[in-house]
PDB file of C-alpha atoms and ligand atoms in Angstrom:
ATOM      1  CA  UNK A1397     115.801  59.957   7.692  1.00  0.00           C
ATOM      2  CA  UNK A1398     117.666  62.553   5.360  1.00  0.00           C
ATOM      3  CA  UNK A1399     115.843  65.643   7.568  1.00  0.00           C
ATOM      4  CA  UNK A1400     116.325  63.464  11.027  1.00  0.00           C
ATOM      5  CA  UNK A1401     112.377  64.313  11.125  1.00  0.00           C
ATOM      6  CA  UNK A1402     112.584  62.432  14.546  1.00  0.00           C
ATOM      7  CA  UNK A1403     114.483  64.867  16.541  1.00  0.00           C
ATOM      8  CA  UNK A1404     111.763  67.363  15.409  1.00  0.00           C
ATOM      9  CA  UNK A1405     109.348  66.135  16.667  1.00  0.00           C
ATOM     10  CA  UNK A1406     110.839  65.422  20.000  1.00  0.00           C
ATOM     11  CA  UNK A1407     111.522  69.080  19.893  1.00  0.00           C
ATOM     12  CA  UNK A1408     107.853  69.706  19.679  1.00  0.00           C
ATOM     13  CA  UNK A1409     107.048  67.433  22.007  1.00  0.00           C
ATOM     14  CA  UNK A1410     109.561  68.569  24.678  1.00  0.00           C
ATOM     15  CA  UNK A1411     108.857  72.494  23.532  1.00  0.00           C
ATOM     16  CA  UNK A1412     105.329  71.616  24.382  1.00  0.00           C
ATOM     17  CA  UNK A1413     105.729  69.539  27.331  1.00  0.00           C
ATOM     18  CA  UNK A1414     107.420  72.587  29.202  1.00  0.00           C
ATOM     19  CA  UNK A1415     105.151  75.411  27.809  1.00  0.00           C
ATOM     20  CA  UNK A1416     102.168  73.577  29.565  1.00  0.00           C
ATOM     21  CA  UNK A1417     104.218  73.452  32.921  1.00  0.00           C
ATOM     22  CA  UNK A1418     105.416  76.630  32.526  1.00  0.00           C
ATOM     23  CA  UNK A1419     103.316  79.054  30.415  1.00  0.00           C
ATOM     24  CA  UNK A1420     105.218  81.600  28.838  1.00  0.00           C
ATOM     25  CA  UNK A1421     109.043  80.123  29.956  1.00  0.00           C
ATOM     26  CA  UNK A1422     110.352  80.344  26.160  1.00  0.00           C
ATOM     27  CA  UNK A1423     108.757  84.184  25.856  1.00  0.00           C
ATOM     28  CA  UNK A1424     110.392  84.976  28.919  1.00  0.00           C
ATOM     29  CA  UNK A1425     113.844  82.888  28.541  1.00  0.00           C
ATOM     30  CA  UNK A1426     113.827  84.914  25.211  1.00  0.00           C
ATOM     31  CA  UNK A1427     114.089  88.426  26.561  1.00  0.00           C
ATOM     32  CA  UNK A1428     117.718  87.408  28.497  1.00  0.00           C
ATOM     33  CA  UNK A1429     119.716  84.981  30.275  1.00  0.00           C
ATOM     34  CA  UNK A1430     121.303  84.987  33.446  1.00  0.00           C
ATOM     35  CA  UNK A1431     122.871  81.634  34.645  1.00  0.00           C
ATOM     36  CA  UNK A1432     124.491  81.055  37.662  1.00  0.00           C
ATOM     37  CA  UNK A1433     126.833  78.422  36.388  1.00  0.00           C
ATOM     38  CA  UNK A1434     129.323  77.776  33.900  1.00  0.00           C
ATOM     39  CA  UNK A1435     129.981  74.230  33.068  1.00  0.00           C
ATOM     40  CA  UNK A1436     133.241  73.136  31.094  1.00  0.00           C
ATOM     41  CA  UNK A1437     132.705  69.178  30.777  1.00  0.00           C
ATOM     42  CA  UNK A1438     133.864  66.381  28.430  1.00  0.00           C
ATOM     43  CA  UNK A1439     132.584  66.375  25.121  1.00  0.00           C
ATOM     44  CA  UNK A1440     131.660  62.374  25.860  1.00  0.00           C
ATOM     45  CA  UNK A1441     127.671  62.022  25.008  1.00  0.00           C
ATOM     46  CA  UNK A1442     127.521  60.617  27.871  1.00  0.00           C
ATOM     47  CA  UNK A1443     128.026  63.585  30.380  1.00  0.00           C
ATOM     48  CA  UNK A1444     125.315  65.975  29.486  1.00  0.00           C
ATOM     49  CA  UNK A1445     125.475  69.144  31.444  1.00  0.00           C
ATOM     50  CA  UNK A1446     122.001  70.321  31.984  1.00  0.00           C
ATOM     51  CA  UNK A1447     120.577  66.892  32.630  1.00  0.00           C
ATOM     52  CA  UNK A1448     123.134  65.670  35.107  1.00  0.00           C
ATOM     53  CA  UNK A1449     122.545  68.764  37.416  1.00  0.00           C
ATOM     54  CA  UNK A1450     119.176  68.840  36.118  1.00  0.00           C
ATOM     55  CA  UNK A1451     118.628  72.339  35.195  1.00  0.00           C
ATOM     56  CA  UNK A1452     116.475  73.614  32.553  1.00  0.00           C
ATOM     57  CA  UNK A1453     117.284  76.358  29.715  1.00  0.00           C
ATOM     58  CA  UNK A1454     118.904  79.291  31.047  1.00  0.00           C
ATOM     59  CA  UNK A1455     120.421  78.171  33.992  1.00  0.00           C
ATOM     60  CA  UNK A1456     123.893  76.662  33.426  1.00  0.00           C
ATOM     61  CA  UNK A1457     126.238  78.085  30.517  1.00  0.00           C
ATOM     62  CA  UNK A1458     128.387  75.556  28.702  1.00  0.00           C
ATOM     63  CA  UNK A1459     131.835  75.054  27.295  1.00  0.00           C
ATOM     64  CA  UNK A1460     132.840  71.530  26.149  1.00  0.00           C
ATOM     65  CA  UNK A1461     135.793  69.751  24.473  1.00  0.00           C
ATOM     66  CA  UNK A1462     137.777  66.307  24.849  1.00  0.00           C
ATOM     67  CA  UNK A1463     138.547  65.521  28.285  1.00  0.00           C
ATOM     68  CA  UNK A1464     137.269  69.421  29.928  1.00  0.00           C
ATOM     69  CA  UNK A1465     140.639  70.946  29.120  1.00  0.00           C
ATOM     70  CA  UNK A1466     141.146  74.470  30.043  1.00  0.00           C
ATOM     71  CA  UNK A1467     144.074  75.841  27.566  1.00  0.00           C
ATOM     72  CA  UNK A1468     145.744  79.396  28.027  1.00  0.00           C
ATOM     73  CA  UNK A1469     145.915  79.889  23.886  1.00  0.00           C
ATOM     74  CA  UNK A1470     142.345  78.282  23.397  1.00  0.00           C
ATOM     75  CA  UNK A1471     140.522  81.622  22.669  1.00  0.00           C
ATOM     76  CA  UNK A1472     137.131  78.970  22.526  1.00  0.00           C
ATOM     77  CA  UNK A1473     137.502  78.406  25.638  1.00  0.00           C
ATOM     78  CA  UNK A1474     138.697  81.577  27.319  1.00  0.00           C
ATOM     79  CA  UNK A1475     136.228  83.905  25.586  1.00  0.00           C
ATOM     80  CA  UNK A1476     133.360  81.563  27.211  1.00  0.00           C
ATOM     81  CA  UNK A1477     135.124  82.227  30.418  1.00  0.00           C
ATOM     82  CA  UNK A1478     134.975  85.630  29.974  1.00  0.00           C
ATOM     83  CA  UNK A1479     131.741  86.107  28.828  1.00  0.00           C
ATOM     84  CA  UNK A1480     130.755  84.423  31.281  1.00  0.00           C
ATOM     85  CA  UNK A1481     132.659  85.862  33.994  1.00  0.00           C
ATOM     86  CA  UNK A1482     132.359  89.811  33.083  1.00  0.00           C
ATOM     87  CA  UNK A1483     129.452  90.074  31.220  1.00  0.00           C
ATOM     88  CA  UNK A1484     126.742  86.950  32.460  1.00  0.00           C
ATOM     89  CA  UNK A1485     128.902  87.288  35.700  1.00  0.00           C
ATOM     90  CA  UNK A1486     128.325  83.773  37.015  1.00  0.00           C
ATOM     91  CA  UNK A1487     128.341  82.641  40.520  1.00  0.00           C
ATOM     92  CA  UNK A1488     130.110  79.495  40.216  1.00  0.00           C
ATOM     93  CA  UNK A1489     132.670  77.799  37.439  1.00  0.00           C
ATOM     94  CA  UNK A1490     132.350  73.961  37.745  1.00  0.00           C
ATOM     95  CA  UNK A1491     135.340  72.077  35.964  1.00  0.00           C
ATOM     96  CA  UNK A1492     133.953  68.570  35.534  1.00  0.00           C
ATOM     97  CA  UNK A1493     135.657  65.496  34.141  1.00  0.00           C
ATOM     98  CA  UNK A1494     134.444  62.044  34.601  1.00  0.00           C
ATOM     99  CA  UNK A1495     135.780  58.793  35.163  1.00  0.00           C
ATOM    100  CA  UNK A1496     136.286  56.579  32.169  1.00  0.00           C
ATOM    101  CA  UNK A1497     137.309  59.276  30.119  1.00  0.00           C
ATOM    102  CA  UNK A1498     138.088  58.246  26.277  1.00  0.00           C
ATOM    103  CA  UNK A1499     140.309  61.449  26.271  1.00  0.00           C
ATOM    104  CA  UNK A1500     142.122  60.542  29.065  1.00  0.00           C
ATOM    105  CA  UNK A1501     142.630  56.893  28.337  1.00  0.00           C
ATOM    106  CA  UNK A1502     143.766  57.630  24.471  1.00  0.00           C
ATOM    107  CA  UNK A1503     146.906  60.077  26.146  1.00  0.00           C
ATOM    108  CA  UNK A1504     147.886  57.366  28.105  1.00  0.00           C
ATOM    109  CA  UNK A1505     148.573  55.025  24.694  1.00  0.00           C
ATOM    110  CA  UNK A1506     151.492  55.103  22.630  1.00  0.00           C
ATOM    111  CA  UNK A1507     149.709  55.400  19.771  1.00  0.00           C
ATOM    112  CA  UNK A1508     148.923  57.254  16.783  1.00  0.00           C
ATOM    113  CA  UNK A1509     145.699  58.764  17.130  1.00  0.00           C
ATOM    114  CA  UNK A1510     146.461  61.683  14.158  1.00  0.00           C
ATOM    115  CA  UNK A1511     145.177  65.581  14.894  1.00  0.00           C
ATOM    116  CA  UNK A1512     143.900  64.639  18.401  1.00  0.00           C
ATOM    117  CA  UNK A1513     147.410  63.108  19.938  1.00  0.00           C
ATOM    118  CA  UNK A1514     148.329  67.289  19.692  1.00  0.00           C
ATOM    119  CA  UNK A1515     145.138  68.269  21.801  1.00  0.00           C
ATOM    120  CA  UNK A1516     145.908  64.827  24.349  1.00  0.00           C
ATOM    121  CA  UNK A1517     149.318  66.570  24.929  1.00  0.00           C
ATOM    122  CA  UNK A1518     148.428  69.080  27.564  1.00  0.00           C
ATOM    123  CA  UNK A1519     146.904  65.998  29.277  1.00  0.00           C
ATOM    124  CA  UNK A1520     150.412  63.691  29.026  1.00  0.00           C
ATOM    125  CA  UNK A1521     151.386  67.188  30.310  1.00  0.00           C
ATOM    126  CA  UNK A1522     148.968  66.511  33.462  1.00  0.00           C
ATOM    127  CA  UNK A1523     150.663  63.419  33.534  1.00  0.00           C
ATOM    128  CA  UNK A1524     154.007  64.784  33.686  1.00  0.00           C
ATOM    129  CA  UNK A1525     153.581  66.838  36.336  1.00  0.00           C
ATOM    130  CA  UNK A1526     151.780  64.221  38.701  1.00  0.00           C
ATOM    131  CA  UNK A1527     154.647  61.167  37.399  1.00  0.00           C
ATOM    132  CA  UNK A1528     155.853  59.957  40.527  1.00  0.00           C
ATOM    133  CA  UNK A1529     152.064  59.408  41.783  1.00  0.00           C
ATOM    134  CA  UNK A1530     150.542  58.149  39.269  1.00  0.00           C
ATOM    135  CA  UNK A1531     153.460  55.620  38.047  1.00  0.00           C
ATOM    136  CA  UNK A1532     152.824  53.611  41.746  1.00  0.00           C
ATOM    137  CA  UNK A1533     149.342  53.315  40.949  1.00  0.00           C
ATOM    138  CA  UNK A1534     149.570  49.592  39.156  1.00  0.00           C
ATOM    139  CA  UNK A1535     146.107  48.561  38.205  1.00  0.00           C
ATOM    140  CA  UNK A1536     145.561  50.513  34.886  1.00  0.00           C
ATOM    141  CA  UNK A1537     141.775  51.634  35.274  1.00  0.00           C
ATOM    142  CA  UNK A1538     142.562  53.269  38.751  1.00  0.00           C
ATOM    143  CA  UNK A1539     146.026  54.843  37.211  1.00  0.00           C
ATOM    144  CA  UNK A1540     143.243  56.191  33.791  1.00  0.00           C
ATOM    145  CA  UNK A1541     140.631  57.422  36.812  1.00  0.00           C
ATOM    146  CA  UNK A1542     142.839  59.003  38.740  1.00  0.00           C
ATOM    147  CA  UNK A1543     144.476  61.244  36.114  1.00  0.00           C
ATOM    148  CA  UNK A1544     141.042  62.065  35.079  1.00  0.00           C
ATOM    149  CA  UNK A1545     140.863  63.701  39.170  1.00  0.00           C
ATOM    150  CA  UNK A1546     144.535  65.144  38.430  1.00  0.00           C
ATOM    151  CA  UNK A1547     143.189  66.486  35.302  1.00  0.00           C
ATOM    152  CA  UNK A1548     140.219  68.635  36.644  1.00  0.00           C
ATOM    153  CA  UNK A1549     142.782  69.326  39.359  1.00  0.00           C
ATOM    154  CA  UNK A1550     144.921  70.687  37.096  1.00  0.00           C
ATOM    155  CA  UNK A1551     142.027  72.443  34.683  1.00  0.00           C
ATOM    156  CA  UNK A1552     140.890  73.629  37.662  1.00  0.00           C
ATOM    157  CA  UNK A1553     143.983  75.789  37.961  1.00  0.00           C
ATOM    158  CA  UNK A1554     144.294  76.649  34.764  1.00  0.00           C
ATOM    159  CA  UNK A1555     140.774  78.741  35.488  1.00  0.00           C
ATOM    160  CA  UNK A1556     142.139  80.537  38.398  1.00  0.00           C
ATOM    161  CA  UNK A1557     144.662  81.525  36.372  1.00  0.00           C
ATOM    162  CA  UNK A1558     143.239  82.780  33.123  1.00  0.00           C
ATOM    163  CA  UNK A1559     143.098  86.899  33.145  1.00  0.00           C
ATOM    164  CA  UNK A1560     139.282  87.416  33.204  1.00  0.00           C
ATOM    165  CA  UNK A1561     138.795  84.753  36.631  1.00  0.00           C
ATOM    166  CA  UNK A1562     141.969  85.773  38.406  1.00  0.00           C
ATOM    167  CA  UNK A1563     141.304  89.828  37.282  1.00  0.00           C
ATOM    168  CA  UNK A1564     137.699  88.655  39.171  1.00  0.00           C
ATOM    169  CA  UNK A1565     139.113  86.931  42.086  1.00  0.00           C
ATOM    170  CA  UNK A1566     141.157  89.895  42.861  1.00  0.00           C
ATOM    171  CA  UNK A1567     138.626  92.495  42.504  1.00  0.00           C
ATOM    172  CA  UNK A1568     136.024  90.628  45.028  1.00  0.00           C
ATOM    173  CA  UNK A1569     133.740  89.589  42.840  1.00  0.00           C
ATOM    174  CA  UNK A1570     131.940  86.774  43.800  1.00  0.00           C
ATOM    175  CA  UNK A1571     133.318  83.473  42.151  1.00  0.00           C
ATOM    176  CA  UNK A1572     133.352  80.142  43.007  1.00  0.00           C
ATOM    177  CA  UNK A1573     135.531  77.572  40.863  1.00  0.00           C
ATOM    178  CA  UNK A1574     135.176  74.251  41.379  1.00  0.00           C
ATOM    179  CA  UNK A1575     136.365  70.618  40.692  1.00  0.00           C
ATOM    180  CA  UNK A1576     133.782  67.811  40.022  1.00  0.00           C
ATOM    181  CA  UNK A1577     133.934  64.560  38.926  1.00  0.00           C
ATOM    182  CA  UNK A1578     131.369  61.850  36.928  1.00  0.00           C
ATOM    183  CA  UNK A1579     130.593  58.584  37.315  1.00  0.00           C
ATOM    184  CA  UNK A1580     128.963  56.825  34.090  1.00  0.00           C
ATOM    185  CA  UNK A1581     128.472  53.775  36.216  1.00  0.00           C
ATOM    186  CA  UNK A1582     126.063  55.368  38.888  1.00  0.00           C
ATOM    187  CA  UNK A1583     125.495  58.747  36.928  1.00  0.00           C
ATOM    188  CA  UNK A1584     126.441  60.339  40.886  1.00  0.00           C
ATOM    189  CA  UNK A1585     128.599  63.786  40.822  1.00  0.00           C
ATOM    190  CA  UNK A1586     131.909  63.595  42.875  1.00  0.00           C
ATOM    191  CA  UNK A1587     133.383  66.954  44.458  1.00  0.00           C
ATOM    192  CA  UNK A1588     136.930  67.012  44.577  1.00  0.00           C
ATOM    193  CA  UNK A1589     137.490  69.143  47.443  1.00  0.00           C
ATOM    194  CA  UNK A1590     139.369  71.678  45.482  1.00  0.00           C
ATOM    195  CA  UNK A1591     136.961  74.640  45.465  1.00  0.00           C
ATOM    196  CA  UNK A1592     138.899  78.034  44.850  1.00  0.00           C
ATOM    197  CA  UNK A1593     136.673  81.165  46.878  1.00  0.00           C
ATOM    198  CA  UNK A1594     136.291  84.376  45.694  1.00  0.00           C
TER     199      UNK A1594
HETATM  200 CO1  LIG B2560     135.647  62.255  28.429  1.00  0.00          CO
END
């Protein structure tokens, strides 16, 4: 197990498996790549990008962390949103939380959680913001599920607002951002209704 000699062969397997559908896909994939999307998801294993929308290699460009948070001084994240903005120039951005979020959950405990509990702020920040609402909401899984909507809500803004999307939106370019949500439960894809148009 100390070379994981499993996963390589799966690779060979699932390397072969598309050649003979497609010949030549990894020759030409090679040579450039020009996705529409750009994903920024959960980290959570559980929410894999490519499957979920089920698109193959070099269709959907990724960015994820805990709980799909879009930060103005995360240069991680903002370079990928520019690269992807002015140089792959994607069609759409899709901010996409889920419910049952671990990320979203652990901000809601008073606990120590070490490094992390400075990363869960901006989402106690989400929380903040959105007080009076979610405070009413009694049942704690609905109150955890429905700051994970308030959350891409709010992530959602933060990628209208970061210089290379909002430099885009102004200049015409065409730009979609949108808000999605996950289900683990039913693995079914939930659009929040907050779409911004370029
Ligand atoms: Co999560």
């Amino acid at each position: 197990m100390k070379t994981l000699k499993h996963l390589f062969e799966s690779n060979q397997k699932w390397a072969k498996q598309i050649e003979s559908e497609q010949p030549g896909f990894f020759e030409q994939l090679s040579k450039q790549q020009s996705p529409e999307y750009l994903w920024i998801g959960c980290a959570d294993s559980r929410v894999p990008a490519n499957e979920i929308i089920d698109l193959r290699p070099g269709e959907v460009f990724v960015h994820r962390n805990i709980a799909n948070v879009v930060v103005h001084t995360d240069l991680n994240c903002l370079s990928v949103i520019q690269y992807a903005v002015e140089v792959l120039k994607v069609k759409h951005i899709i901010v996409c939380g889920h419910y049952g979020c671990g990320g979203v959950a652990a901000s809601l405990q008073d606990e120590d959680h070490g490094l992390i509990d400075n990363w869960l702020q901006h989402i106690r920040d989400v929380y903040r913001f959105h007080a009076a609402e979610l405070d009413a909401i009694e049942e704690p899984v609905e109150r955890r599920d429905r700051l994970c909507e308030l959350n891409v809500i709010e992530q959602v803004g933060n990628v209208c607002s970061s210089r290379p999307v909002s430099n885009a939106l102004k200049s015409g370019q065409q730009l979609n951002i949108h808000g999605w949500i996950y289900r683990l439960e039913d693995g079914i894809l939930k659009d929040l209704d907050v779409t911004v148009a370029g």
